[in-house]
Amino acid sequence: PSAVQAQPPSAVQAQLPPSPPAAHAPTLEAVGEDSIRVTWAVPRGVAKPQAHAEISLRVEGSSRWLRVDAVSGKLDEPDALPLPLETTCCVVKSIDPQVTYVARVRLGNQSGWGPDSPSSKGLQLAALTPIAPAAPILEAVDSTSLRVHFTLPPVRPGTPASPSSPISAIAIFVQPDGGAWQLLDATSSTLTAGTGNAFLPAASRALAKGLSEGVTYKAKIRAKSVCGWGEFSPISEPLQLHFKPTAPAAPVLEEALDATSMRVHYTLPPVRPGTPAHKWLAIHVQPDGGA
Protein backbone atom coordinates (compact mmCIF):
# COMPACT_ATOMS: atom_id res chain seq x y z
CA PRO A 1 0.00 0.00 0.00
CA SER A 2 1.13 3.52 -0.77
CA ALA A 3 2.34 5.58 2.15
CA VAL A 4 0.44 8.70 3.19
CA GLN A 5 2.52 11.52 4.55
CA ALA A 6 0.93 13.40 7.44
CA GLN A 7 0.78 17.19 7.19
CA PRO A 8 3.01 18.99 9.60
CA PRO A 9 1.25 20.91 12.41
CA SER A 10 2.29 24.20 10.87
CA ALA A 11 0.38 23.39 7.65
CA VAL A 12 -2.81 22.61 9.59
CA GLN A 13 -2.57 25.86 11.53
CA ALA A 14 -2.05 27.80 8.30
CA GLN A 15 -5.53 26.75 7.15
CA LEU A 16 -7.23 28.41 10.16
CA PRO A 17 -8.08 32.13 10.10
CA PRO A 18 -6.26 34.34 12.53
CA SER A 19 -8.01 35.24 15.77
CA PRO A 20 -10.20 38.37 15.39
CA PRO A 21 -8.81 41.84 16.02
CA ALA A 22 -10.11 44.08 18.78
CA ALA A 23 -13.56 45.55 18.15
CA HIS A 24 -14.29 49.23 18.57
CA ALA A 25 -15.70 50.36 21.91
CA PRO A 26 -19.37 49.34 22.18
CA THR A 27 -22.22 51.77 22.86
CA LEU A 28 -24.81 51.53 25.64
CA GLU A 29 -28.49 52.49 25.40
CA ALA A 30 -31.24 52.37 28.01
CA VAL A 31 -34.17 50.14 27.00
CA GLY A 32 -35.98 49.60 30.31
CA GLU A 33 -36.07 50.30 34.03
CA ASP A 34 -33.40 47.62 34.58
CA SER A 35 -32.16 46.85 31.04
CA ILE A 36 -29.34 48.16 28.83
CA ARG A 37 -28.67 47.43 25.16
CA VAL A 38 -25.02 46.87 24.20
CA THR A 39 -24.23 47.45 20.51
CA TRP A 40 -20.93 46.86 18.72
CA ALA A 41 -19.47 46.79 15.20
CA VAL A 42 -17.63 43.86 13.64
CA PRO A 43 -14.21 44.79 12.20
CA ARG A 44 -13.54 44.17 8.51
CA GLY A 45 -12.24 40.76 7.58
CA VAL A 46 -13.90 38.85 10.40
CA ALA A 47 -15.91 35.89 9.11
CA LYS A 48 -19.22 36.15 10.99
CA PRO A 49 -20.43 32.53 10.56
CA GLN A 50 -17.36 31.17 12.34
CA ALA A 51 -17.06 33.91 14.99
CA HIS A 52 -18.74 34.83 18.26
CA ALA A 53 -18.67 37.68 20.77
CA GLU A 54 -18.23 37.79 24.52
CA ILE A 55 -19.87 40.79 26.22
CA SER A 56 -18.81 41.92 29.68
CA LEU A 57 -19.95 44.74 31.95
CA ARG A 58 -18.42 46.19 35.07
CA VAL A 59 -19.47 48.77 37.60
CA GLU A 60 -17.64 52.04 37.03
CA GLY A 61 -14.84 52.23 39.57
CA SER A 62 -14.60 48.43 39.93
CA SER A 63 -12.00 46.18 38.27
CA ARG A 64 -14.28 43.10 38.14
CA TRP A 65 -15.81 42.33 34.75
CA LEU A 66 -19.12 40.41 34.64
CA ARG A 67 -19.89 38.32 31.56
CA VAL A 68 -23.32 38.49 29.91
CA ASP A 69 -25.08 35.21 29.16
CA ALA A 70 -26.36 35.01 25.57
CA VAL A 71 -29.49 33.07 26.57
CA SER A 72 -30.72 34.84 29.73
CA GLY A 73 -29.15 38.27 29.13
CA LYS A 74 -28.12 38.36 32.78
CA LEU A 75 -24.76 39.20 34.31
CA ASP A 76 -22.27 36.95 36.06
CA GLU A 77 -24.01 33.63 35.37
CA PRO A 78 -21.86 30.49 35.62
CA ASP A 79 -20.69 29.30 32.20
CA ALA A 80 -22.13 32.36 30.42
CA LEU A 81 -22.48 31.62 26.70
CA PRO A 82 -21.07 33.95 24.01
CA LEU A 83 -23.22 35.37 21.22
CA PRO A 84 -23.00 34.36 17.55
CA LEU A 85 -21.49 37.20 15.55
CA GLU A 86 -24.49 37.46 13.25
CA THR A 87 -25.80 39.47 16.22
CA THR A 88 -24.22 42.85 16.91
CA CYS A 89 -26.27 43.82 19.96
CA CYS A 90 -27.67 42.27 23.11
CA VAL A 91 -29.91 43.39 25.96
CA VAL A 92 -28.52 43.03 29.47
CA LYS A 93 -31.29 42.50 32.02
CA SER A 94 -31.81 42.78 35.78
CA ILE A 95 -29.10 45.37 36.40
CA ASP A 96 -29.01 47.90 39.21
CA PRO A 97 -30.44 51.21 37.88
CA GLN A 98 -28.55 53.20 40.52
CA VAL A 99 -25.15 51.96 39.32
CA THR A 100 -23.09 53.24 36.36
CA TYR A 101 -21.93 50.47 34.00
CA VAL A 102 -19.35 50.29 31.22
CA ALA A 103 -19.05 47.46 28.68
CA ARG A 104 -16.43 45.81 26.51
CA VAL A 105 -16.53 43.23 23.70
CA ARG A 106 -14.16 40.40 22.81
CA LEU A 107 -14.42 38.54 19.50
CA GLY A 108 -13.41 34.93 18.99
CA ASN A 109 -13.25 32.18 16.38
CA GLN A 110 -11.82 28.67 16.03
CA SER A 111 -8.33 30.10 16.43
CA GLY A 112 -9.11 31.65 19.81
CA TRP A 113 -10.11 34.93 21.39
CA GLY A 114 -8.94 38.30 20.19
CA PRO A 115 -8.08 41.23 22.47
CA ASP A 116 -10.71 43.12 24.47
CA SER A 117 -12.21 46.22 22.95
CA PRO A 118 -11.86 49.60 24.66
CA SER A 119 -14.50 50.25 27.30
CA SER A 120 -17.72 52.02 26.39
CA LYS A 121 -18.91 55.25 27.92
CA GLY A 122 -20.67 54.78 31.24
CA LEU A 123 -24.48 54.61 31.55
CA GLN A 124 -26.66 54.88 34.66
CA LEU A 125 -30.37 54.18 34.17
CA ALA A 126 -31.50 56.21 37.18
CA ALA A 127 -29.85 59.29 35.67
CA LEU A 128 -32.28 59.07 32.71
CA THR A 129 -35.52 59.15 34.69
CA PRO A 130 -37.56 62.33 34.07
CA ILE A 131 -36.83 65.51 35.97
CA ALA A 132 -39.54 67.06 38.14
CA PRO A 133 -42.29 68.79 36.12
CA ALA A 134 -43.55 72.26 36.95
CA ALA A 135 -46.23 72.54 39.62
CA PRO A 136 -49.72 71.80 38.25
CA ILE A 137 -52.54 74.36 38.30
CA LEU A 138 -55.99 73.57 39.73
CA GLU A 139 -59.25 74.84 38.28
CA ALA A 140 -62.66 74.46 39.90
CA VAL A 141 -65.28 72.84 37.66
CA ASP A 142 -68.24 72.54 40.03
CA SER A 143 -68.88 71.95 43.72
CA THR A 144 -67.42 68.40 43.64
CA SER A 145 -64.98 68.48 40.70
CA LEU A 146 -61.74 70.17 39.75
CA ARG A 147 -59.42 70.10 36.77
CA VAL A 148 -55.64 69.59 36.99
CA HIS A 149 -53.60 71.39 34.32
CA PHE A 150 -50.00 70.22 33.78
CA THR A 151 -47.06 70.38 31.37
CA LEU A 152 -44.42 67.77 30.55
CA PRO A 153 -40.88 68.29 31.87
CA PRO A 154 -37.88 68.77 29.56
CA VAL A 155 -36.34 65.50 28.39
CA ARG A 156 -32.89 64.50 29.63
CA PRO A 157 -30.39 63.99 26.77
CA GLY A 158 -30.04 60.29 25.95
CA THR A 159 -33.52 59.32 27.17
CA PRO A 160 -34.98 56.71 24.78
CA ALA A 161 -38.44 57.24 23.28
CA SER A 162 -41.23 54.76 24.06
CA PRO A 163 -42.92 54.34 21.67
CA SER A 164 -43.01 57.84 20.21
CA SER A 165 -42.32 60.10 23.18
CA PRO A 166 -39.55 60.01 25.80
CA ILE A 167 -42.29 60.54 28.44
CA SER A 168 -44.60 57.51 28.58
CA ALA A 169 -47.00 58.38 31.42
CA ILE A 170 -48.03 61.05 33.95
CA ALA A 171 -49.19 60.22 37.47
CA ILE A 172 -51.32 62.80 39.31
CA PHE A 173 -51.71 62.82 43.09
CA VAL A 174 -54.33 64.91 44.92
CA GLN A 175 -54.45 65.70 48.63
CA PRO A 176 -57.53 66.94 50.51
CA ASP A 177 -56.77 69.42 53.27
CA GLY A 178 -55.45 67.43 56.24
CA GLY A 179 -55.66 64.11 54.38
CA ALA A 180 -53.31 61.70 52.63
CA TRP A 181 -52.10 61.92 49.04
CA GLN A 182 -54.23 59.84 46.67
CA LEU A 183 -53.69 58.80 43.06
CA LEU A 184 -56.07 60.25 40.46
CA ASP A 185 -57.17 57.28 38.32
CA ALA A 186 -57.20 58.13 34.61
CA THR A 187 -60.03 55.69 33.86
CA SER A 188 -62.57 56.70 36.53
CA SER A 189 -61.38 60.31 37.17
CA THR A 190 -61.68 59.58 40.90
CA LEU A 191 -59.14 59.43 43.72
CA THR A 192 -57.87 56.08 44.93
CA ALA A 193 -55.67 55.13 47.86
CA GLY A 194 -54.53 52.01 45.99
CA THR A 195 -53.32 51.43 42.46
CA GLY A 196 -54.78 53.15 39.41
CA ASN A 197 -54.08 54.10 35.81
CA ALA A 198 -51.71 56.91 34.87
CA PHE A 199 -52.45 59.52 32.21
CA LEU A 200 -51.01 59.53 28.71
CA PRO A 201 -48.38 62.23 28.06
CA ALA A 202 -50.50 63.71 25.25
CA ALA A 203 -53.01 64.92 27.85
CA SER A 204 -52.45 68.36 29.32
CA ARG A 205 -55.28 68.33 31.85
CA ALA A 206 -57.19 65.83 33.95
CA LEU A 207 -60.60 65.87 35.62
CA ALA A 208 -60.97 64.87 39.27
CA LYS A 209 -64.57 64.24 40.36
CA GLY A 210 -66.35 62.89 43.40
CA LEU A 211 -64.69 65.46 45.68
CA SER A 212 -66.22 67.28 48.65
CA GLU A 213 -67.59 70.80 48.54
CA GLY A 214 -65.89 73.24 50.88
CA VAL A 215 -62.69 71.17 51.08
CA THR A 216 -59.31 72.57 49.99
CA TYR A 217 -57.25 70.42 47.60
CA LYS A 218 -53.64 70.38 46.37
CA ALA A 219 -51.96 68.34 43.62
CA LYS A 220 -48.55 67.17 42.45
CA ILE A 221 -47.44 65.11 39.45
CA ARG A 222 -44.55 62.96 38.27
CA ALA A 223 -43.52 61.70 34.82
CA LYS A 224 -42.37 58.27 33.67
CA SER A 225 -39.92 57.30 30.93
CA VAL A 226 -38.56 53.95 29.77
CA CYS A 227 -36.10 54.20 32.66
CA GLY A 228 -38.78 54.60 35.36
CA TRP A 229 -40.61 57.25 37.39
CA GLY A 230 -39.00 60.63 37.92
CA GLU A 231 -39.18 63.12 40.75
CA PHE A 232 -42.38 64.77 41.98
CA SER A 233 -43.27 68.26 40.88
CA PRO A 234 -43.66 71.07 43.42
CA ILE A 235 -47.10 71.10 45.02
CA SER A 236 -49.78 73.22 43.37
CA GLU A 237 -51.40 76.21 44.99
CA PRO A 238 -54.40 75.10 47.09
CA LEU A 239 -57.93 75.32 45.73
CA GLN A 240 -61.09 75.28 47.83
CA LEU A 241 -64.25 73.95 46.23
CA HIS A 242 -66.41 76.71 47.67
CA PHE A 243 -69.22 77.64 45.32
CA LYS A 244 -71.57 79.65 47.51
CA PRO A 245 -71.68 83.16 46.01
CA THR A 246 -71.09 86.22 48.14
CA ALA A 247 -74.18 88.17 49.20
CA PRO A 248 -75.41 90.61 46.55
CA ALA A 249 -76.25 94.21 47.28
CA ALA A 250 -79.76 94.92 48.56
CA PRO A 251 -82.32 95.10 45.75
CA VAL A 252 -84.23 98.25 44.94
CA LEU A 253 -87.99 98.25 44.51
CA GLU A 254 -89.39 100.55 41.88
CA GLU A 255 -92.68 102.31 42.56
CA ALA A 256 -95.66 100.19 41.65
CA LEU A 257 -96.25 99.71 37.99
CA ASP A 258 -99.95 99.17 38.53
CA ALA A 259 -102.30 98.02 41.25
CA THR A 260 -100.83 94.48 41.30
CA SER A 261 -97.27 94.84 39.92
CA MET A 262 -93.85 96.26 40.87
CA ARG A 263 -90.32 96.00 39.50
CA VAL A 264 -87.28 94.68 41.43
CA HIS A 265 -83.84 96.06 40.48
CA TYR A 266 -80.70 94.06 41.46
CA THR A 267 -77.03 93.54 40.66
CA LEU A 268 -75.13 90.23 40.65
CA PRO A 269 -72.44 89.72 43.32
CA PRO A 270 -68.78 89.41 42.25
CA VAL A 271 -67.63 85.91 41.23
CA ARG A 272 -65.15 84.22 43.58
CA PRO A 273 -61.76 83.65 41.89
CA GLY A 274 -61.55 80.16 40.41
CA THR A 275 -65.33 79.54 40.41
CA PRO A 276 -67.68 79.41 37.41
CA ALA A 277 -70.01 82.29 36.54
CA HIS A 278 -73.39 82.55 38.28
CA LYS A 279 -76.07 80.37 36.74
CA TRP A 280 -79.26 81.73 38.25
CA LEU A 281 -80.67 84.21 40.81
CA ALA A 282 -83.55 83.71 43.25
CA ILE A 283 -85.73 86.67 44.28
CA HIS A 284 -87.89 86.39 47.43
CA VAL A 285 -90.67 88.90 48.19
CA GLN A 286 -92.33 89.33 51.59
CA PRO A 287 -95.62 91.16 52.12
CA ASP A 288 -95.79 93.29 55.25
CA GLY A 289 -96.39 90.99 58.21
CA GLY A 290 -96.37 87.88 56.01
CA ALA A 291 -93.95 85.10 55.07
Short mmCIF file of C-alpha atoms in Angstrom, two decimals, residues 48-275:
data_model
loop_
_atom_site.label_atom_id
_atom_site.label_comp_id
_atom_site.label_asym_id
_atom_site.label_seq_id
_atom_site.Cartn_x
_atom_site.Cartn_y
_atom_site.Cartn_z
CA LYS A 48 -19.22 36.15 10.99
CA PRO A 49 -20.43 32.53 10.56
CA GLN A 50 -17.36 31.17 12.34
CA ALA A 51 -17.06 33.91 14.99
CA HIS A 52 -18.74 34.83 18.26
CA ALA A 53 -18.67 37.68 20.77
CA GLU A 54 -18.23 37.79 24.52
CA ILE A 55 -19.87 40.79 26.22
CA SER A 56 -18.81 41.92 29.68
CA LEU A 57 -19.95 44.74 31.95
CA ARG A 58 -18.42 46.19 35.07
CA VAL A 59 -19.47 48.77 37.60
CA GLU A 60 -17.64 52.04 37.03
CA GLY A 61 -14.84 52.23 39.57
CA SER A 62 -14.60 48.43 39.93
CA SER A 63 -12.00 46.18 38.27
CA ARG A 64 -14.28 43.10 38.14
CA TRP A 65 -15.81 42.33 34.75
CA LEU A 66 -19.12 40.41 34.64
CA ARG A 67 -19.89 38.32 31.56
CA VAL A 68 -23.32 38.49 29.91
CA ASP A 69 -25.08 35.21 29.16
CA ALA A 70 -26.36 35.01 25.57
CA VAL A 71 -29.49 33.07 26.57
CA SER A 72 -30.72 34.84 29.73
CA GLY A 73 -29.15 38.27 29.13
CA LYS A 74 -28.12 38.36 32.78
CA LEU A 75 -24.76 39.20 34.31
CA ASP A 76 -22.27 36.95 36.06
CA GLU A 77 -24.01 33.63 35.37
CA PRO A 78 -21.86 30.49 35.62
CA ASP A 79 -20.69 29.30 32.20
CA ALA A 80 -22.13 32.36 30.42
CA LEU A 81 -22.48 31.62 26.70
CA PRO A 82 -21.07 33.95 24.01
CA LEU A 83 -23.22 35.37 21.22
CA PRO A 84 -23.00 34.36 17.55
CA LEU A 85 -21.49 37.20 15.55
CA GLU A 86 -24.49 37.46 13.25
CA THR A 87 -25.80 39.47 16.22
CA THR A 88 -24.22 42.85 16.91
CA CYS A 89 -26.27 43.82 19.96
CA CYS A 90 -27.67 42.27 23.11
CA VAL A 91 -29.91 43.39 25.96
CA VAL A 92 -28.52 43.03 29.47
CA LYS A 93 -31.29 42.50 32.02
CA SER A 94 -31.81 42.78 35.78
CA ILE A 95 -29.10 45.37 36.40
CA ASP A 96 -29.01 47.90 39.21
CA PRO A 97 -30.44 51.21 37.88
CA GLN A 98 -28.55 53.20 40.52
CA VAL A 99 -25.15 51.96 39.32
CA THR A 100 -23.09 53.24 36.36
CA TYR A 101 -21.93 50.47 34.00
CA VAL A 102 -19.35 50.29 31.22
CA ALA A 103 -19.05 47.46 28.68
CA ARG A 104 -16.43 45.81 26.51
CA VAL A 105 -16.53 43.23 23.70
CA ARG A 106 -14.16 40.40 22.81
CA LEU A 107 -14.42 38.54 19.50
CA GLY A 108 -13.41 34.93 18.99
CA ASN A 109 -13.25 32.18 16.38
CA GLN A 110 -11.82 28.67 16.03
CA SER A 111 -8.33 30.10 16.43
CA GLY A 112 -9.11 31.65 19.81
CA TRP A 113 -10.11 34.93 21.39
CA GLY A 114 -8.94 38.30 20.19
CA PRO A 115 -8.08 41.23 22.47
CA ASP A 116 -10.71 43.12 24.47
CA SER A 117 -12.21 46.22 22.95
CA PRO A 118 -11.86 49.60 24.66
CA SER A 119 -14.50 50.25 27.30
CA SER A 120 -17.72 52.02 26.39
CA LYS A 121 -18.91 55.25 27.92
CA GLY A 122 -20.67 54.78 31.24
CA LEU A 123 -24.48 54.61 31.55
CA GLN A 124 -26.66 54.88 34.66
CA LEU A 125 -30.37 54.18 34.17
CA ALA A 126 -31.50 56.21 37.18
CA ALA A 127 -29.85 59.29 35.67
CA LEU A 128 -32.28 59.07 32.71
CA THR A 129 -35.52 59.15 34.69
CA PRO A 130 -37.56 62.33 34.07
CA ILE A 131 -36.83 65.51 35.97
CA ALA A 132 -39.54 67.06 38.14
CA PRO A 133 -42.29 68.79 36.12
CA ALA A 134 -43.55 72.26 36.95
CA ALA A 135 -46.23 72.54 39.62
CA PRO A 136 -49.72 71.80 38.25
CA ILE A 137 -52.54 74.36 38.30
CA LEU A 138 -55.99 73.57 39.73
CA GLU A 139 -59.25 74.84 38.28
CA ALA A 140 -62.66 74.46 39.90
CA VAL A 141 -65.28 72.84 37.66
CA ASP A 142 -68.24 72.54 40.03
CA SER A 143 -68.88 71.95 43.72
CA THR A 144 -67.42 68.40 43.64
CA SER A 145 -64.98 68.48 40.70
CA LEU A 146 -61.74 70.17 39.75
CA ARG A 147 -59.42 70.10 36.77
CA VAL A 148 -55.64 69.59 36.99
CA HIS A 149 -53.60 71.39 34.32
CA PHE A 150 -50.00 70.22 33.78
CA THR A 151 -47.06 70.38 31.37
CA LEU A 152 -44.42 67.77 30.55
CA PRO A 153 -40.88 68.29 31.87
CA PRO A 154 -37.88 68.77 29.56
CA VAL A 155 -36.34 65.50 28.39
CA ARG A 156 -32.89 64.50 29.63
CA PRO A 157 -30.39 63.99 26.77
CA GLY A 158 -30.04 60.29 25.95
CA THR A 159 -33.52 59.32 27.17
CA PRO A 160 -34.98 56.71 24.78
CA ALA A 161 -38.44 57.24 23.28
CA SER A 162 -41.23 54.76 24.06
CA PRO A 163 -42.92 54.34 21.67
CA SER A 164 -43.01 57.84 20.21
CA SER A 165 -42.32 60.10 23.18
CA PRO A 166 -39.55 60.01 25.80
CA ILE A 167 -42.29 60.54 28.44
CA SER A 168 -44.60 57.51 28.58
CA ALA A 169 -47.00 58.38 31.42
CA ILE A 170 -48.03 61.05 33.95
CA ALA A 171 -49.19 60.22 37.47
CA ILE A 172 -51.32 62.80 39.31
CA PHE A 173 -51.71 62.82 43.09
CA VAL A 174 -54.33 64.91 44.92
CA GLN A 175 -54.45 65.70 48.63
CA PRO A 176 -57.53 66.94 50.51
CA ASP A 177 -56.77 69.42 53.27
CA GLY A 178 -55.45 67.43 56.24
CA GLY A 179 -55.66 64.11 54.38
CA ALA A 180 -53.31 61.70 52.63
CA TRP A 181 -52.10 61.92 49.04
CA GLN A 182 -54.23 59.84 46.67
CA LEU A 183 -53.69 58.80 43.06
CA LEU A 184 -56.07 60.25 40.46
CA ASP A 185 -57.17 57.28 38.32
CA ALA A 186 -57.20 58.13 34.61
CA THR A 187 -60.03 55.69 33.86
CA SER A 188 -62.57 56.70 36.53
CA SER A 189 -61.38 60.31 37.17
CA THR A 190 -61.68 59.58 40.90
CA LEU A 191 -59.14 59.43 43.72
CA THR A 192 -57.87 56.08 44.93
CA ALA A 193 -55.67 55.13 47.86
CA GLY A 194 -54.53 52.01 45.99
CA THR A 195 -53.32 51.43 42.46
CA GLY A 196 -54.78 53.15 39.41
CA ASN A 197 -54.08 54.10 35.81
CA ALA A 198 -51.71 56.91 34.87
CA PHE A 199 -52.45 59.52 32.21
CA LEU A 200 -51.01 59.53 28.71
CA PRO A 201 -48.38 62.23 28.06
CA ALA A 202 -50.50 63.71 25.25
CA ALA A 203 -53.01 64.92 27.85
CA SER A 204 -52.45 68.36 29.32
CA ARG A 205 -55.28 68.33 31.85
CA ALA A 206 -57.19 65.83 33.95
CA LEU A 207 -60.60 65.87 35.62
CA ALA A 208 -60.97 64.87 39.27
CA LYS A 209 -64.57 64.24 40.36
CA GLY A 210 -66.35 62.89 43.40
CA LEU A 211 -64.69 65.46 45.68
CA SER A 212 -66.22 67.28 48.65
CA GLU A 213 -67.59 70.80 48.54
CA GLY A 214 -65.89 73.24 50.88
CA VAL A 215 -62.69 71.17 51.08
CA THR A 216 -59.31 72.57 49.99
CA TYR A 217 -57.25 70.42 47.60
CA LYS A 218 -53.64 70.38 46.37
CA ALA A 219 -51.96 68.34 43.62
CA LYS A 220 -48.55 67.17 42.45
CA ILE A 221 -47.44 65.11 39.45
CA ARG A 222 -44.55 62.96 38.27
CA ALA A 223 -43.52 61.70 34.82
CA LYS A 224 -42.37 58.27 33.67
CA SER A 225 -39.92 57.30 30.93
CA VAL A 226 -38.56 53.95 29.77
CA CYS A 227 -36.10 54.20 32.66
CA GLY A 228 -38.78 54.60 35.36
CA TRP A 229 -40.61 57.25 37.39
CA GLY A 230 -39.00 60.63 37.92
CA GLU A 231 -39.18 63.12 40.75
CA PHE A 232 -42.38 64.77 41.98
CA SER A 233 -43.27 68.26 40.88
CA PRO A 234 -43.66 71.07 43.42
CA ILE A 235 -47.10 71.10 45.02
CA SER A 236 -49.78 73.22 43.37
CA GLU A 237 -51.40 76.21 44.99
CA PRO A 238 -54.40 75.10 47.09
CA LEU A 239 -57.93 75.32 45.73
CA GLN A 240 -61.09 75.28 47.83
CA LEU A 241 -64.25 73.95 46.23
CA HIS A 242 -66.41 76.71 47.67
CA PHE A 243 -69.22 77.64 45.32
CA LYS A 244 -71.57 79.65 47.51
CA PRO A 245 -71.68 83.16 46.01
CA THR A 246 -71.09 86.22 48.14
CA ALA A 247 -74.18 88.17 49.20
CA PRO A 248 -75.41 90.61 46.55
CA ALA A 249 -76.25 94.21 47.28
CA ALA A 250 -79.76 94.92 48.56
CA PRO A 251 -82.32 95.10 45.75
CA VAL A 252 -84.23 98.25 44.94
CA LEU A 253 -87.99 98.25 44.51
CA GLU A 254 -89.39 100.55 41.88
CA GLU A 255 -92.68 102.31 42.56
CA ALA A 256 -95.66 100.19 41.65
CA LEU A 257 -96.25 99.71 37.99
CA ASP A 258 -99.95 99.17 38.53
CA ALA A 259 -102.30 98.02 41.25
CA THR A 260 -100.83 94.48 41.30
CA SER A 261 -97.27 94.84 39.92
CA MET A 262 -93.85 96.26 40.87
CA ARG A 263 -90.32 96.00 39.50
CA VAL A 264 -87.28 94.68 41.43
CA HIS A 265 -83.84 96.06 40.48
CA TYR A 266 -80.70 94.06 41.46
CA THR A 267 -77.03 93.54 40.66
CA LEU A 268 -75.13 90.23 40.65
CA PRO A 269 -72.44 89.72 43.32
CA PRO A 270 -68.78 89.41 42.25
CA VAL A 271 -67.63 85.91 41.23
CA ARG A 272 -65.15 84.22 43.58
CA PRO A 273 -61.76 83.65 41.89
CA GLY A 274 -61.55 80.16 40.41
CA THR A 275 -65.33 79.54 40.41
#
